[in-house]
Amino acid sequence: MKTEQMFKIAIVDDEAPARVRLRTLLDDIAHEFPHEVVAETGDAQEALRLMQTVKPDVILLDVQMPVMTGIEFAKALRAASGEGDRPQIIYITAYEEFALPAFEVQATDYLLKPVRASRLLESLRRVRARLPQPEISGADDRRPARTSFSIMERGRVVMVPVSEVLFMKADQKYVSLHTSFRSYLIEDSLTSLEAEFPDRFVRVHRNALVRRSAIAGVEKVVQSVSRPNGDEKVSEGWQVLVAGCTEKLPVSRRQWSVIKPLLR
C-alpha cells in the first residue's frame, strides 16, 4: 500500500470568520482528503510572498479583498511562477459576478459562500485529479472521481453530472463534453480525464473518450484514397455508435483491441 499523499493548502481571505469556517470544513473532510494548511492570511500581497516558500498545491482564495483582489492575485502569481510550479486556485466568494474573470485566470473551481463540506471536497478532488500522482505499489487505491463537472457559461457556473456525459473529445486546448442534449467545454486534458474515470470511459481514439455503457455498437468504414499515380488505396476501419446521439466516433487501430472485447 502507498503512503497517503498529504496535500498542501493555503487559505487567503480578508475576513477572519471566513478563514475559520474554511478550517472547520477542512477538518470535517480530513479523513477523505488528507491535507495540511501551510499558510493562512487575509492579505493577498502577503500571500504572494508566502507562495515562494510554502508552495501549496491549492489556494482557497477570496475575490473581493482590499489592496489586491483575488483576480489580481492570480494574475500576479501566474507572472511570478512557472506553469509546473503554479498552485491551483479554488475561489470561494459571496459574489457571483466574478466567475467569468476567475475562470479566465484558469481557476480550478468557483464556489459561492456559504460553502458545504461536500462541495469543497468535490473541488479538492478535482485538484487531486489534476496533480501528478505518485507511483503506487500493491493494491489499487485510486481516489473517488468527480460526480459532476463545473462549467463556466455566460457568467454562471453550470453543474453537469458525469453520468450524463456520453463522450469527450479533444478540441484544440479544450475538451468538449457531449451529453444527449448539448456539449460543453472544459480545460481538463483528455489524458487526465482518462486517468480520473478509467472504469467509466474508454479511449477510442487519441482525441476521444466514450462512456463504456454508451457504446451501442460499431460499424465498418471503408475509405478510398486516390494516390498521386492515379491508383486508389482502400482502407478499412471502425467507428463507435454512441447511444443517445447520432455522432459516430472513429476507432484507431491501436484502440480496436481494447474496444472489441467490450462488444461481447
PDB file of N, CA and C in Angstrom, residues 23 75-76 95 97 104 135 156 169 181 193 195 199 237 248 251 258 261 264:
ATOM      1  N   ARG A  23     -11.355  26.363   7.702  1.00  0.00           N
ATOM      2  CA  ARG A  23     -10.589  25.401   8.501  1.00  0.00           C
ATOM      3  C   ARG A  23     -11.519  24.335   9.087  1.00  0.00           C
ATOM      4  N   LYS A  75      -3.341  36.710 -11.358  1.00  0.00           N
ATOM      5  CA  LYS A  75      -2.536  37.205 -12.472  1.00  0.00           C
ATOM      6  C   LYS A  75      -1.083  37.415 -12.045  1.00  0.00           C
ATOM      7  N   ALA A  76      -0.878  37.973 -10.843  1.00  0.00           N
ATOM      8  CA  ALA A  76       0.476  38.192 -10.340  1.00  0.00           C
ATOM      9  C   ALA A  76       1.182  36.863 -10.082  1.00  0.00           C
ATOM     10  N   TYR A  95     -19.726  36.551  -4.194  1.00  0.00           N
ATOM     11  CA  TYR A  95     -20.114  37.310  -5.383  1.00  0.00           C
ATOM     12  C   TYR A  95     -20.155  36.421  -6.626  1.00  0.00           C
ATOM     13  N   GLU A  97     -20.738  37.528  -9.701  1.00  0.00           N
ATOM     14  CA  GLU A  97     -20.368  38.246 -10.919  1.00  0.00           C
ATOM     15  C   GLU A  97     -18.898  38.135 -11.305  1.00  0.00           C
ATOM     16  N   GLU A 104     -11.144  32.855 -16.394  1.00  0.00           N
ATOM     17  CA  GLU A 104     -10.200  33.384 -17.386  1.00  0.00           C
ATOM     18  C   GLU A 104      -8.766  33.338 -16.875  1.00  0.00           C
ATOM     19  N   GLU A 135       3.843   7.185  -7.838  1.00  0.00           N
ATOM     20  CA  GLU A 135       3.720   5.803  -8.259  1.00  0.00           C
ATOM     21  C   GLU A 135       3.218   4.967  -7.097  1.00  0.00           C
ATOM     22  N   ARG A 156     -22.099  32.360 -15.371  1.00  0.00           N
ATOM     23  CA  ARG A 156     -22.666  31.499 -14.344  1.00  0.00           C
ATOM     24  C   ARG A 156     -22.004  30.128 -14.398  1.00  0.00           C
ATOM     25  N   LYS A 169     -14.281  14.825 -26.301  1.00  0.00           N
ATOM     26  CA  LYS A 169     -13.386  14.968 -27.444  1.00  0.00           C
ATOM     27  C   LYS A 169     -12.415  16.122 -27.214  1.00  0.00           C
ATOM     28  N   PHE A 181     -28.139  16.140 -24.894  1.00  0.00           N
ATOM     29  CA  PHE A 181     -28.802  17.397 -25.216  1.00  0.00           C
ATOM     30  C   PHE A 181     -27.888  18.416 -25.866  1.00  0.00           C
ATOM     31  N   LEU A 193      -8.530  13.195 -17.748  1.00  0.00           N
ATOM     32  CA  LEU A 193      -9.886  12.669 -17.634  1.00  0.00           C
ATOM     33  C   LEU A 193      -9.896  11.150 -17.767  1.00  0.00           C
ATOM     34  N   ALA A 195      -7.488   9.197 -16.846  1.00  0.00           N
ATOM     35  CA  ALA A 195      -6.953   8.679 -15.597  1.00  0.00           C
ATOM     36  C   ALA A 195      -7.956   8.793 -14.454  1.00  0.00           C
ATOM     37  N   ASP A 199     -12.822   3.511 -15.154  1.00  0.00           N
ATOM     38  CA  ASP A 199     -13.863   2.488 -15.168  1.00  0.00           C
ATOM     39  C   ASP A 199     -15.126   2.942 -15.887  1.00  0.00           C
ATOM     40  N   GLY A 237     -11.764   0.561 -41.529  1.00  0.00           N
ATOM     41  CA  GLY A 237     -11.655   0.881 -40.120  1.00  0.00           C
ATOM     42  C   GLY A 237     -13.005   0.708 -39.448  1.00  0.00           C
ATOM     43  N   LYS A 248     -20.835   9.521 -34.552  1.00  0.00           N
ATOM     44  CA  LYS A 248     -20.064   8.281 -34.551  1.00  0.00           C
ATOM     45  C   LYS A 248     -18.588   8.620 -34.374  1.00  0.00           C
ATOM     46  N   VAL A 251     -12.508   4.701 -34.430  1.00  0.00           N
ATOM     47  CA  VAL A 251     -11.676   3.883 -33.544  1.00  0.00           C
ATOM     48  C   VAL A 251     -10.303   3.735 -34.192  1.00  0.00           C
ATOM     49  N   VAL A 258      -8.832  -2.845 -27.700  1.00  0.00           N
ATOM     50  CA  VAL A 258      -9.455  -2.516 -26.417  1.00  0.00           C
ATOM     51  C   VAL A 258     -10.972  -2.479 -26.548  1.00  0.00           C
ATOM     52  N   PRO A 261     -13.338  -6.289 -27.219  1.00  0.00           N
ATOM     53  CA  PRO A 261     -13.874  -7.150 -26.149  1.00  0.00           C
ATOM     54  C   PRO A 261     -15.117  -6.564 -25.477  1.00  0.00           C
ATOM     55  N   ARG A 264     -18.757  -7.917 -26.697  1.00  0.00           N
ATOM     56  CA  ARG A 264     -19.222  -9.289 -26.488  1.00  0.00           C
ATOM     57  C   ARG A 264     -20.356  -9.346 -25.486  1.00  0.00           C
TER      58      ARG A 264
END
